């Protein structure tokens, strides 16, 4: 019972048994926004007999991610969707195990370390551009995926996977759709049954495993000193002197690989799309790059002289946050907004909803990088803008991703611009991340 006499937060009843399952399946993003508009700061959403609580107020979101974080685990759906691929990696492990692993991995993401990867990031952008000819049309989503895959493989594993990148891209897309469909479906055929989809999923996981275990075993035989994330994970020691098992190294490498390349590619793709639709912002970005860099690729030390570039990245992450929702399950009762939320409920905080909330962003649907130029970020209430999450489980790769995004945009935007193929459907598809459903086909124009 709550202080205002209500048992549960307000919300729709939905259909018998299904609740809002069909709305979520047909239009998850629209449904989330509609719920927030109709029912306010805390909404009860029944989906397949399970109640999901959507939080739409910055302080409630802070409570979820920071204050009450010890009472909250990653949601069952999250574990179901990404667990089979990522095992006990940082993204979904919990408790003491997670804390130990995070402590081990953290030094590898120290700013000084991350900065050392900047030449690789720029080099990968230059290599990708060498494949392009002005006037041709390409699927820019695929191009960005290849680019960030190359960066991930080279920085993580200190090697390249020439020839494998397409197969990896296909495996990842299939697995995300497959696990998500299973997670959201009320009728789940056991994964061990030999249906075509189950068999393909097993094959794709085995393929990804064989790549990563192959690299780990090569590395064990290798005596050269190296500077990649994998060597740091393999060398890292717990306080008691023990090291990660091979399976842990596999899980953490797979996690960094998946969490790192896909999200960063999406932030780049959406940025190119937004710039192409907003030529004034694009022109202002070009002018800033020209004035500061005069045609050469950016280095880390240039970034503070490129405030508009930084604003473009912030604005793109606001409108198309690659992580568009975060879900938690409370392991004990929590009280939010005066409501007692019983244990094992699913609580949700959505970047898609909050980042488009007119209480915090004027003209919320508009692409206006300028809004970030006068210190908006520090004026916003914490919990209103959180593309990288917040609190102890905040993205470990935030610095890496922001650096890569800025360097790649600076390198490419000085040489090319992109224009959407007329009539090409750009449809945000909320899978585990927010992807353009059909990719984004664009003409590449040399500048
Ligand atoms: C634009 C790019 C990226 C975005 C938008 C993004 C977003 C996020 C978000 C929202 C979380 C928190 C999830 C939660 O609390 O439920 C997260 C966690 C995480 N991210 Fe990122 N990420 C990006 C890039 C990266 C990169 C480049 C890496 C690694 C190289 C990475 C590795 C991770 C890991 C390991 C976690 C789990 C941290 C933990 O729970 O301790 N991410 N990311």
GROMACS .gro file of C-alpha atoms and ligand atoms in nm:
model
  490
    1UNK     CA    1   0.000   0.000   0.000
    2UNK     CA    2   0.135   0.347  -0.078
    3UNK     CA    3   0.106   0.680   0.094
    4UNK     CA    4  -0.164   0.784  -0.154
    5UNK     CA    5  -0.359   0.464  -0.106
    6UNK     CA    6  -0.270   0.304  -0.443
    7UNK     CA    7  -0.126  -0.045  -0.478
    8UNK     CA    8   0.050   0.000  -0.808
    9UNK     CA    9   0.160   0.291  -1.024
   10UNK     CA   10  -0.095   0.402  -1.285
   11UNK     CA   11  -0.097   0.238  -1.624
   12UNK     CA   12  -0.309   0.065  -1.887
   13UNK     CA   13  -0.467  -0.275  -1.838
   14UNK     CA   14  -0.383  -0.405  -2.183
   15UNK     CA   15  -0.526  -0.724  -2.330
   16UNK     CA   16  -0.598  -1.031  -2.117
   17UNK     CA   17  -0.277  -1.238  -2.071
   18UNK     CA   18  -0.086  -1.046  -2.339
   19UNK     CA   19  -0.109  -0.706  -2.171
   20UNK     CA   20   0.082  -0.467  -2.395
   21UNK     CA   21   0.285  -0.741  -2.565
   22UNK     CA   22   0.146  -0.666  -2.911
   23UNK     CA   23   0.199  -0.290  -2.877
   24UNK     CA   24   0.558  -0.353  -2.768
   25UNK     CA   25   0.617  -0.594  -3.054
   26UNK     CA   26   0.467  -0.359  -3.314
   27UNK     CA   27   0.612  -0.032  -3.189
   28UNK     CA   28   0.820  -0.053  -2.873
   29UNK     CA   29   0.955   0.304  -2.894
   30UNK     CA   30   0.616   0.462  -2.960
   31UNK     CA   31   0.456   0.256  -2.683
   32UNK     CA   32   0.715   0.369  -2.428
   33UNK     CA   33   0.667   0.735  -2.521
   34UNK     CA   34   0.288   0.704  -2.517
   35UNK     CA   35   0.296   0.546  -2.172
   36UNK     CA   36   0.512   0.828  -2.036
   37UNK     CA   37   0.286   1.095  -2.187
   38UNK     CA   38  -0.039   0.936  -2.075
   39UNK     CA   39   0.051   0.814  -1.727
   40UNK     CA   40   0.340   1.034  -1.612
   41UNK     CA   41   0.656   0.979  -1.408
   42UNK     CA   42   0.601   0.618  -1.308
   43UNK     CA   43   0.394   0.377  -1.514
   44UNK     CA   44   0.286   0.018  -1.465
   45UNK     CA   45   0.300  -0.171  -1.794
   46UNK     CA   46   0.164  -0.525  -1.798
   47UNK     CA   47   0.343  -0.739  -2.058
   48UNK     CA   48   0.266  -1.113  -2.067
   49UNK     CA   49   0.143  -1.118  -1.707
   50UNK     CA   50   0.462  -0.955  -1.586
   51UNK     CA   51   0.448  -0.603  -1.464
   52UNK     CA   52   0.711  -0.364  -1.593
   53UNK     CA   53   0.755  -0.032  -1.418
   54UNK     CA   54   0.869   0.248  -1.646
   55UNK     CA   55   1.041   0.538  -1.467
   56UNK     CA   56   1.021   0.875  -1.640
   57UNK     CA   57   1.166   1.115  -1.387
   58UNK     CA   58   1.536   1.192  -1.349
   59UNK     CA   59   1.545   1.141  -0.971
   60UNK     CA   60   1.366   0.805  -1.001
   61UNK     CA   61   1.621   0.702  -1.262
   62UNK     CA   62   1.905   0.811  -1.035
   63UNK     CA   63   1.752   0.602  -0.762
   64UNK     CA   64   1.743   0.302  -0.996
   65UNK     CA   65   2.099   0.337  -1.120
   66UNK     CA   66   2.275   0.479  -0.817
   67UNK     CA   67   2.097   0.496  -0.480
   68UNK     CA   68   1.927   0.156  -0.485
   69UNK     CA   69   2.171  -0.012  -0.719
   70UNK     CA   70   2.264  -0.281  -0.464
   71UNK     CA   71   1.901  -0.399  -0.461
   72UNK     CA   72   1.883  -0.427  -0.838
   73UNK     CA   73   2.017  -0.681  -1.083
   74UNK     CA   74   2.016  -0.681  -1.462
   75UNK     CA   75   1.670  -0.797  -1.574
   76UNK     CA   76   1.587  -1.157  -1.655
   77UNK     CA   77   1.515  -1.056  -2.017
   78UNK     CA   78   1.857  -0.891  -2.049
   79UNK     CA   79   2.022  -1.209  -1.922
   80UNK     CA   80   1.810  -1.427  -2.146
   81UNK     CA   81   1.887  -1.212  -2.449
   82UNK     CA   82   2.260  -1.159  -2.416
   83UNK     CA   83   2.363  -1.423  -2.159
   84UNK     CA   84   2.408  -1.710  -2.406
   85UNK     CA   85   2.662  -1.508  -2.601
   86UNK     CA   86   2.831  -1.305  -2.329
   87UNK     CA   87   2.840  -1.563  -2.048
   88UNK     CA   88   2.958  -1.407  -1.721
   89UNK     CA   89   3.104  -1.096  -1.884
   90UNK     CA   90   3.086  -0.753  -1.719
   91UNK     CA   91   2.761  -0.650  -1.883
   92UNK     CA   92   2.550  -0.910  -1.702
   93UNK     CA   93   2.749  -1.053  -1.411
   94UNK     CA   94   2.641  -0.950  -1.061
   95UNK     CA   95   2.756  -0.898  -0.704
   96UNK     CA   96   3.109  -0.974  -0.589
   97UNK     CA   97   3.199  -1.151  -0.911
   98UNK     CA   98   3.107  -0.843  -1.117
   99UNK     CA   99   3.290  -0.612  -0.873
  100UNK     CA  100   3.613  -0.814  -0.898
  101UNK     CA  101   3.597  -0.832  -1.274
  102UNK     CA  102   3.522  -0.461  -1.308
  103UNK     CA  103   3.821  -0.381  -1.084
  104UNK     CA  104   4.042  -0.597  -1.306
  105UNK     CA  105   3.922  -0.445  -1.631
  106UNK     CA  106   3.904  -0.081  -1.520
  107UNK     CA  107   4.275   0.008  -1.563
  108UNK     CA  108   4.256  -0.095  -1.929
  109UNK     CA  109   4.004   0.187  -1.980
  110UNK     CA  110   4.200   0.457  -1.805
  111UNK     CA  111   4.205   0.770  -2.022
  112UNK     CA  112   4.580   0.754  -2.083
  113UNK     CA  113   4.542   0.395  -2.208
  114UNK     CA  114   4.242   0.472  -2.425
  115UNK     CA  115   4.420   0.766  -2.581
  116UNK     CA  116   4.692   0.529  -2.701
  117UNK     CA  117   4.436   0.368  -2.930
  118UNK     CA  118   4.363   0.691  -3.115
  119UNK     CA  119   4.608   0.628  -3.404
  120UNK     CA  120   4.439   0.290  -3.469
  121UNK     CA  121   4.097   0.457  -3.471
  122UNK     CA  122   4.208   0.717  -3.724
  123UNK     CA  123   4.391   0.459  -3.935
  124UNK     CA  124   4.079   0.240  -3.956
  125UNK     CA  125   3.873   0.541  -4.072
  126UNK     CA  126   4.131   0.626  -4.339
  127UNK     CA  127   4.143   0.263  -4.458
  128UNK     CA  128   3.765   0.245  -4.486
  129UNK     CA  129   3.755   0.572  -4.684
  130UNK     CA  130   4.008   0.434  -4.931
  131UNK     CA  131   3.738   0.189  -5.041
  132UNK     CA  132   3.494   0.468  -5.126
  133UNK     CA  133   3.453   0.658  -5.452
  134UNK     CA  134   3.267   0.988  -5.470
  135UNK     CA  135   2.928   0.939  -5.638
  136UNK     CA  136   2.874   0.578  -5.533
  137UNK     CA  137   2.600   0.455  -5.302
  138UNK     CA  138   2.663   0.238  -4.999
  139UNK     CA  139   2.486   0.111  -4.695
  140UNK     CA  140   2.649   0.339  -4.440
  141UNK     CA  141   2.531   0.124  -4.148
  142UNK     CA  142   2.733  -0.167  -4.286
  143UNK     CA  143   3.031   0.058  -4.353
  144UNK     CA  144   3.033   0.191  -3.996
  145UNK     CA  145   2.991  -0.161  -3.856
  146UNK     CA  146   3.296  -0.276  -4.054
  147UNK     CA  147   3.494   0.025  -3.939
  148UNK     CA  148   3.422  -0.014  -3.567
  149UNK     CA  149   3.466  -0.391  -3.592
  150UNK     CA  150   3.815  -0.333  -3.725
  151UNK     CA  151   3.889  -0.085  -3.443
  152UNK     CA  152   3.753  -0.331  -3.184
  153UNK     CA  153   3.955  -0.623  -3.316
  154UNK     CA  154   4.275  -0.425  -3.342
  155UNK     CA  155   4.249  -0.256  -3.002
  156UNK     CA  156   4.115  -0.560  -2.822
  157UNK     CA  157   4.314  -0.833  -2.982
  158UNK     CA  158   4.598  -0.651  -3.155
  159UNK     CA  159   4.521  -0.833  -3.479
  160UNK     CA  160   4.292  -0.806  -3.778
  161UNK     CA  161   4.021  -1.043  -3.889
  162UNK     CA  162   4.039  -0.976  -4.259
  163UNK     CA  163   3.763  -1.165  -4.434
  164UNK     CA  164   3.573  -1.243  -4.114
  165UNK     CA  165   3.413  -0.906  -4.060
  166UNK     CA  166   3.115  -0.972  -4.283
  167UNK     CA  167   3.047  -1.310  -4.121
  168UNK     CA  168   3.075  -1.153  -3.776
  169UNK     CA  169   2.831  -0.879  -3.873
  170UNK     CA  170   2.579  -1.136  -3.999
  171UNK     CA  171   2.623  -1.358  -3.692
  172UNK     CA  172   2.566  -1.065  -3.456
  173UNK     CA  173   2.255  -0.941  -3.636
  174UNK     CA  174   2.105  -1.289  -3.643
  175UNK     CA  175   2.183  -1.358  -3.276
  176UNK     CA  176   2.038  -1.029  -3.155
  177UNK     CA  177   1.711  -1.084  -3.340
  178UNK     CA  178   1.695  -1.449  -3.234
  179UNK     CA  179   1.755  -1.393  -2.862
  180UNK     CA  180   1.527  -1.094  -2.847
  181UNK     CA  181   1.244  -1.280  -3.021
  182UNK     CA  182   1.289  -1.564  -2.772
  183UNK     CA  183   1.301  -1.325  -2.478
  184UNK     CA  184   0.984  -1.146  -2.582
  185UNK     CA  185   0.788  -1.450  -2.687
  186UNK     CA  186   0.535  -1.613  -2.452
  187UNK     CA  187   0.582  -1.952  -2.620
  188UNK     CA  188   0.945  -2.051  -2.615
  189UNK     CA  189   1.065  -2.370  -2.780
  190UNK     CA  190   1.359  -2.502  -2.569
  191UNK     CA  191   1.694  -2.391  -2.714
  192UNK     CA  192   1.805  -2.756  -2.731
  193UNK     CA  193   1.534  -2.851  -2.986
  194UNK     CA  194   1.680  -2.876  -3.334
  195UNK     CA  195   1.465  -2.608  -3.502
  196UNK     CA  196   1.636  -2.424  -3.791
  197UNK     CA  197   1.664  -2.107  -3.581
  198UNK     CA  198   1.808  -2.288  -3.277
  199UNK     CA  199   2.059  -2.471  -3.496
  200UNK     CA  200   2.172  -2.155  -3.665
  201UNK     CA  201   2.203  -1.975  -3.329
  202UNK     CA  202   2.425  -2.255  -3.199
  203UNK     CA  203   2.638  -2.239  -3.513
  204UNK     CA  204   2.681  -1.863  -3.488
  205UNK     CA  205   2.781  -1.878  -3.119
  206UNK     CA  206   3.028  -2.158  -3.200
  207UNK     CA  207   3.169  -1.947  -3.480
  208UNK     CA  208   3.219  -1.646  -3.252
  209UNK     CA  209   3.368  -1.873  -2.984
  210UNK     CA  210   3.611  -2.030  -3.228
  211UNK     CA  211   3.735  -1.685  -3.331
  212UNK     CA  212   3.790  -1.566  -2.977
  213UNK     CA  213   3.934  -1.889  -2.836
  214UNK     CA  214   4.162  -1.903  -3.143
  215UNK     CA  215   4.298  -1.558  -3.068
  216UNK     CA  216   4.340  -1.639  -2.696
  217UNK     CA  217   4.534  -1.958  -2.769
  218UNK     CA  218   4.756  -1.783  -3.028
  219UNK     CA  219   4.827  -1.523  -2.765
  220UNK     CA  220   4.928  -1.781  -2.506
  221UNK     CA  221   5.199  -1.905  -2.738
  222UNK     CA  222   5.308  -1.555  -2.826
  223UNK     CA  223   5.594  -1.408  -2.624
  224UNK     CA  224   5.597  -1.055  -2.769
  225UNK     CA  225   5.495  -0.777  -2.528
  226UNK     CA  226   5.165  -0.627  -2.644
  227UNK     CA  227   4.951  -0.333  -2.568
  228UNK     CA  228   4.599  -0.454  -2.646
  229UNK     CA  229   4.306  -0.506  -2.412
  230UNK     CA  230   4.332  -0.884  -2.434
  231UNK     CA  231   4.687  -0.888  -2.296
  232UNK     CA  232   4.575  -0.664  -2.014
  233UNK     CA  233   4.286  -0.895  -1.930
  234UNK     CA  234   4.513  -1.200  -1.944
  235UNK     CA  235   4.780  -1.039  -1.728
  236UNK     CA  236   4.544  -0.876  -1.478
  237UNK     CA  237   4.558  -1.025  -1.131
  238UNK     CA  238   4.317  -1.026  -0.844
  239UNK     CA  239   4.443  -0.913  -0.505
  240UNK     CA  240   4.500  -1.277  -0.405
  241UNK     CA  241   4.730  -1.325  -0.705
  242UNK     CA  242   4.484  -1.537  -0.905
  243UNK     CA  243   4.407  -1.462  -1.270
  244UNK     CA  244   4.103  -1.498  -1.491
  245UNK     CA  245   4.027  -1.845  -1.624
  246UNK     CA  246   4.025  -1.893  -2.001
  247UNK     CA  247   3.645  -1.893  -1.993
  248UNK     CA  248   3.642  -1.560  -1.805
  249UNK     CA  249   3.885  -1.409  -2.052
  250UNK     CA  250   3.658  -1.536  -2.332
  251UNK     CA  251   3.346  -1.389  -2.168
  252UNK     CA  252   3.507  -1.051  -2.101
  253UNK     CA  253   3.662  -1.028  -2.448
  254UNK     CA  254   3.332  -1.122  -2.611
  255UNK     CA  255   3.153  -0.864  -2.395
  256UNK     CA  256   3.393  -0.583  -2.481
  257UNK     CA  257   3.385  -0.684  -2.844
  258UNK     CA  258   3.005  -0.693  -2.869
  259UNK     CA  259   2.931  -0.401  -2.633
  260UNK     CA  260   3.199  -0.188  -2.794
  261UNK     CA  261   3.174  -0.213  -3.170
  262UNK     CA  262   2.802  -0.233  -3.229
  263UNK     CA  263   2.704   0.065  -3.012
  264UNK     CA  264   2.981   0.287  -3.148
  265UNK     CA  265   2.892   0.198  -3.507
  266UNK     CA  266   2.532   0.297  -3.437
  267UNK     CA  267   2.628   0.630  -3.287
  268UNK     CA  268   2.825   0.701  -3.606
  269UNK     CA  269   2.549   0.587  -3.842
  270UNK     CA  270   2.283   0.796  -3.673
  271UNK     CA  271   2.518   1.094  -3.673
  272UNK     CA  272   2.571   1.070  -4.051
  273UNK     CA  273   2.198   1.041  -4.100
  274UNK     CA  274   2.125   1.344  -3.879
  275UNK     CA  275   2.395   1.555  -4.043
  276UNK     CA  276   2.265   1.471  -4.389
  277UNK     CA  277   1.915   1.580  -4.287
  278UNK     CA  278   2.044   1.901  -4.127
  279UNK     CA  279   2.275   2.074  -4.377
  280UNK     CA  280   2.315   2.386  -4.161
  281UNK     CA  281   2.457   2.187  -3.872
  282UNK     CA  282   2.668   1.992  -4.119
  283UNK     CA  283   2.809   2.314  -4.267
  284UNK     CA  284   2.895   2.446  -3.922
  285UNK     CA  285   3.075   2.122  -3.839
  286UNK     CA  286   3.270   2.140  -4.167
  287UNK     CA  287   3.371   2.499  -4.094
  288UNK     CA  288   3.499   2.410  -3.746
  289UNK     CA  289   3.697   2.112  -3.876
  290UNK     CA  290   3.849   2.320  -4.155
  291UNK     CA  291   3.951   2.600  -3.918
  292UNK     CA  292   4.111   2.373  -3.658
  293UNK     CA  293   4.249   2.082  -3.860
  294UNK     CA  294   4.305   2.224  -4.209
  295UNK     CA  295   4.247   1.882  -4.365
  296UNK     CA  296   4.466   1.667  -4.139
  297UNK     CA  297   4.315   1.393  -3.917
  298UNK     CA  298   4.241   1.495  -3.558
  299UNK     CA  299   4.456   1.394  -3.263
  300UNK     CA  300   4.345   1.364  -2.904
  301UNK     CA  301   4.483   1.710  -2.822
  302UNK     CA  302   4.265   1.869  -3.094
  303UNK     CA  303   3.938   1.754  -2.946
  304UNK     CA  304   3.906   2.031  -2.688
  305UNK     CA  305   3.932   2.280  -2.975
  306UNK     CA  306   3.635   2.117  -3.150
  307UNK     CA  307   3.334   2.204  -2.932
  308UNK     CA  308   3.082   2.180  -3.216
  309UNK     CA  309   3.197   1.829  -3.302
  310UNK     CA  310   3.146   1.734  -2.938
  311UNK     CA  311   2.801   1.895  -2.946
  312UNK     CA  312   2.707   1.700  -3.262
  313UNK     CA  313   2.801   1.372  -3.090
  314UNK     CA  314   2.601   1.464  -2.778
  315UNK     CA  315   2.297   1.558  -2.984
  316UNK     CA  316   2.312   1.242  -3.189
  317UNK     CA  317   2.336   1.031  -2.872
  318UNK     CA  318   2.036   1.223  -2.739
  319UNK     CA  319   1.808   1.161  -3.036
  320UNK     CA  320   1.926   0.811  -3.129
  321UNK     CA  321   2.079   0.659  -2.817
  322UNK     CA  322   2.226   0.321  -2.921
  323UNK     CA  323   2.133   0.191  -2.573
  324UNK     CA  324   1.770   0.308  -2.577
  325UNK     CA  325   1.649   0.134  -2.261
  326UNK     CA  326   1.794  -0.021  -1.946
  327UNK     CA  327   1.616  -0.285  -1.743
  328UNK     CA  328   1.667  -0.401  -1.386
  329UNK     CA  329   1.504  -0.658  -1.158
  330UNK     CA  330   1.479  -0.571  -0.789
  331UNK     CA  331   1.600  -0.851  -0.563
  332UNK     CA  332   1.420  -0.692  -0.268
  333UNK     CA  333   1.127  -0.452  -0.234
  334UNK     CA  334   1.203  -0.094  -0.330
  335UNK     CA  335   0.997   0.216  -0.284
  336UNK     CA  336   0.984   0.454  -0.581
  337UNK     CA  337   0.769   0.766  -0.599
  338UNK     CA  338   0.567   0.650  -0.299
  339UNK     CA  339   0.492   0.309  -0.449
  340UNK     CA  340   0.617  -0.017  -0.298
  341UNK     CA  341   0.756  -0.222  -0.583
  342UNK     CA  342   0.748  -0.592  -0.491
  343UNK     CA  343   1.065  -0.801  -0.538
  344UNK     CA  344   1.134  -0.952  -0.882
  345UNK     CA  345   0.961  -0.669  -1.069
  346UNK     CA  346   1.119  -0.528  -1.383
  347UNK     CA  347   1.206  -0.159  -1.366
  348UNK     CA  348   1.284   0.031  -1.682
  349UNK     CA  349   1.458   0.359  -1.763
  350UNK     CA  350   1.452   0.459  -2.127
  351UNK     CA  351   1.701   0.696  -2.287
  352UNK     CA  352   1.470   0.717  -2.589
  353UNK     CA  353   1.187   0.853  -2.372
  354UNK     CA  354   1.389   1.080  -2.141
  355UNK     CA  355   1.608   1.229  -2.412
  356UNK     CA  356   1.295   1.342  -2.600
  357UNK     CA  357   1.120   1.486  -2.295
  358UNK     CA  358   1.019   1.851  -2.350
  359UNK     CA  359   1.062   1.925  -1.978
  360UNK     CA  360   1.439   1.901  -2.028
  361UNK     CA  361   1.500   1.964  -2.397
  362UNK     CA  362   1.345   2.247  -2.595
  363UNK     CA  363   1.221   2.134  -2.937
  364UNK     CA  364   1.297   1.778  -2.830
  365UNK     CA  365   1.255   1.625  -3.176
  366UNK     CA  366   1.491   1.872  -3.344
  367UNK     CA  367   1.862   1.811  -3.417
  368UNK     CA  368   2.014   2.117  -3.251
  369UNK     CA  369   2.379   2.057  -3.152
  370UNK     CA  370   2.399   2.424  -3.041
  371UNK     CA  371   2.201   2.340  -2.730
  372UNK     CA  372   2.511   2.167  -2.586
  373UNK     CA  373   2.746   2.461  -2.637
  374UNK     CA  374   2.661   2.663  -2.327
  375UNK     CA  375   2.698   2.404  -2.053
  376UNK     CA  376   2.356   2.236  -2.086
  377UNK     CA  377   2.500   1.906  -1.966
  378UNK     CA  378   2.589   2.045  -1.626
  379UNK     CA  379   2.251   2.218  -1.590
  380UNK     CA  380   2.042   1.912  -1.667
  381UNK     CA  381   1.915   1.721  -1.366
  382UNK     CA  382   2.118   1.398  -1.333
  383UNK     CA  383   1.910   1.120  -1.486
  384UNK     CA  384   1.771   1.329  -1.776
  385UNK     CA  385   2.051   1.245  -2.022
  386UNK     CA  386   2.232   0.913  -1.980
  387UNK     CA  387   2.344   0.758  -2.310
  388UNK     CA  388   2.609   0.560  -2.120
  389UNK     CA  389   2.397   0.474  -1.816
  390UNK     CA  390   2.504   0.596  -1.472
  391UNK     CA  391   2.628   0.482  -1.133
  392UNK     CA  392   2.856   0.186  -1.066
  393UNK     CA  393   2.744   0.005  -1.383
  394UNK     CA  394   2.801   0.301  -1.609
  395UNK     CA  395   2.959   0.206  -1.942
  396UNK     CA  396   3.325   0.117  -1.892
  397UNK     CA  397   3.393   0.210  -2.255
  398UNK     CA  398   3.243   0.562  -2.252
  399UNK     CA  399   3.577   0.739  -2.298
  400UNK     CA  400   3.679   0.492  -2.566
  401UNK     CA  401   3.350   0.537  -2.753
  402UNK     CA  402   3.349   0.918  -2.734
  403UNK     CA  403   3.709   0.929  -2.856
  404UNK     CA  404   3.646   0.690  -3.143
  405UNK     CA  405   3.327   0.866  -3.251
  406UNK     CA  406   3.489   1.209  -3.252
  407UNK     CA  407   3.806   1.098  -3.433
  408UNK     CA  408   3.617   0.903  -3.697
  409UNK     CA  409   3.370   1.184  -3.766
  410UNK     CA  410   3.653   1.437  -3.790
  411UNK     CA  411   3.844   1.217  -4.036
  412UNK     CA  412   3.549   1.128  -4.259
  413UNK     CA  413   3.359   1.458  -4.255
  414UNK     CA  414   3.664   1.638  -4.395
  415UNK     CA  415   3.666   1.415  -4.702
  416UNK     CA  416   3.307   1.306  -4.762
  417UNK     CA  417   2.947   1.381  -4.692
  418UNK     CA  418   2.651   1.148  -4.723
  419UNK     CA  419   2.306   1.192  -4.873
  420UNK     CA  420   2.017   0.955  -4.810
  421UNK     CA  421   1.895   0.767  -5.118
  422UNK     CA  422   1.559   0.915  -5.210
  423UNK     CA  423   1.272   0.715  -5.062
  424UNK     CA  424   1.502   0.486  -4.858
  425UNK     CA  425   1.313   0.391  -4.538
  426UNK     CA  426   1.500   0.487  -4.221
  427UNK     CA  427   1.331   0.289  -3.945
  428UNK     CA  428   1.478   0.274  -3.593
  429UNK     CA  429   1.453  -0.089  -3.480
  430UNK     CA  430   1.479  -0.134  -3.105
  431UNK     CA  431   1.657  -0.467  -3.071
  432UNK     CA  432   1.911  -0.492  -2.791
  433UNK     CA  433   2.045  -0.169  -2.937
  434UNK     CA  434   1.873   0.090  -3.153
  435UNK     CA  435   1.955  -0.005  -3.511
  436UNK     CA  436   1.831   0.126  -3.844
  437UNK     CA  437   1.615  -0.166  -3.952
  438UNK     CA  438   1.722  -0.172  -4.317
  439UNK     CA  439   2.055  -0.001  -4.264
  440UNK     CA  440   2.091   0.347  -4.416
  441UNK     CA  441   2.165   0.367  -4.785
  442UNK     CA  442   2.341   0.687  -4.881
  443UNK     CA  443   2.522   0.846  -5.169
  444UNK     CA  444   2.885   0.922  -5.085
  445UNK     CA  445   2.986   1.268  -5.204
  446UNK     CA  446   3.352   1.367  -5.210
  447UNK     CA  447   3.412   1.711  -5.055
  448LIG     C1  448   2.838   0.489  -2.824
  448LIG     C2  449   2.884   0.377  -2.772
  448LIG     C3  450   2.834   0.313  -2.645
  448LIG     C4  451   2.715   0.329  -2.579
  448LIG     C5  452   2.597   0.416  -2.618
  448LIG     C6  453   2.720   0.243  -2.462
  448LIG     C7  454   2.619   0.235  -2.367
  448LIG     C8  455   2.628   0.161  -2.252
  448LIG     C9  456   2.530   0.162  -2.147
  448LIG    C10  457   2.402   0.243  -2.145
  448LIG    C11  458   2.574   0.079  -2.049
  448LIG    C12  459   2.505   0.052  -1.915
  448LIG    C13  460   2.409  -0.063  -1.925
  448LIG    C14  461   2.333  -0.085  -1.796
  448LIG     O1  462   2.361  -0.023  -1.695
  448LIG     O2  463   2.239  -0.167  -1.799
  448LIG    C15  464   2.698   0.020  -2.093
  448LIG    C16  465   2.771  -0.072  -2.022
  448LIG    C17  466   2.886  -0.130  -2.070
  448LIG     N1  467   2.955  -0.095  -2.184
  448LIG    FE1  468   2.905   0.048  -2.315
  448LIG     N2  469   2.841   0.178  -2.460
  448LIG    C18  470   2.914   0.219  -2.569
  448LIG    C19  471   3.042   0.179  -2.600
  448LIG    C20  472   3.115   0.085  -2.532
  448LIG    C21  473   3.251   0.047  -2.565
  448LIG    C22  474   3.336   0.109  -2.676
  448LIG    C23  475   3.284  -0.054  -2.479
  448LIG    C24  476   3.412  -0.133  -2.467
  448LIG    C25  477   3.515  -0.125  -2.545
  448LIG    C26  478   3.170  -0.077  -2.391
  448LIG    C27  479   3.165  -0.172  -2.291
  448LIG    C28  480   3.065  -0.176  -2.195
  448LIG    C29  481   3.067  -0.270  -2.082
  448LIG    C30  482   3.172  -0.378  -2.056
  448LIG    C31  483   2.956  -0.240  -2.004
  448LIG    C32  484   2.915  -0.307  -1.874
  448LIG    C33  485   2.978  -0.234  -1.757
  448LIG    C34  486   2.943  -0.294  -1.623
  448LIG     O3  487   2.828  -0.334  -1.600
  448LIG     O4  488   3.033  -0.293  -1.537
  448LIG     N3  489   3.071   0.010  -2.427
  448LIG     N4  490   2.731   0.074  -2.217
   0.00000   0.00000   0.00000
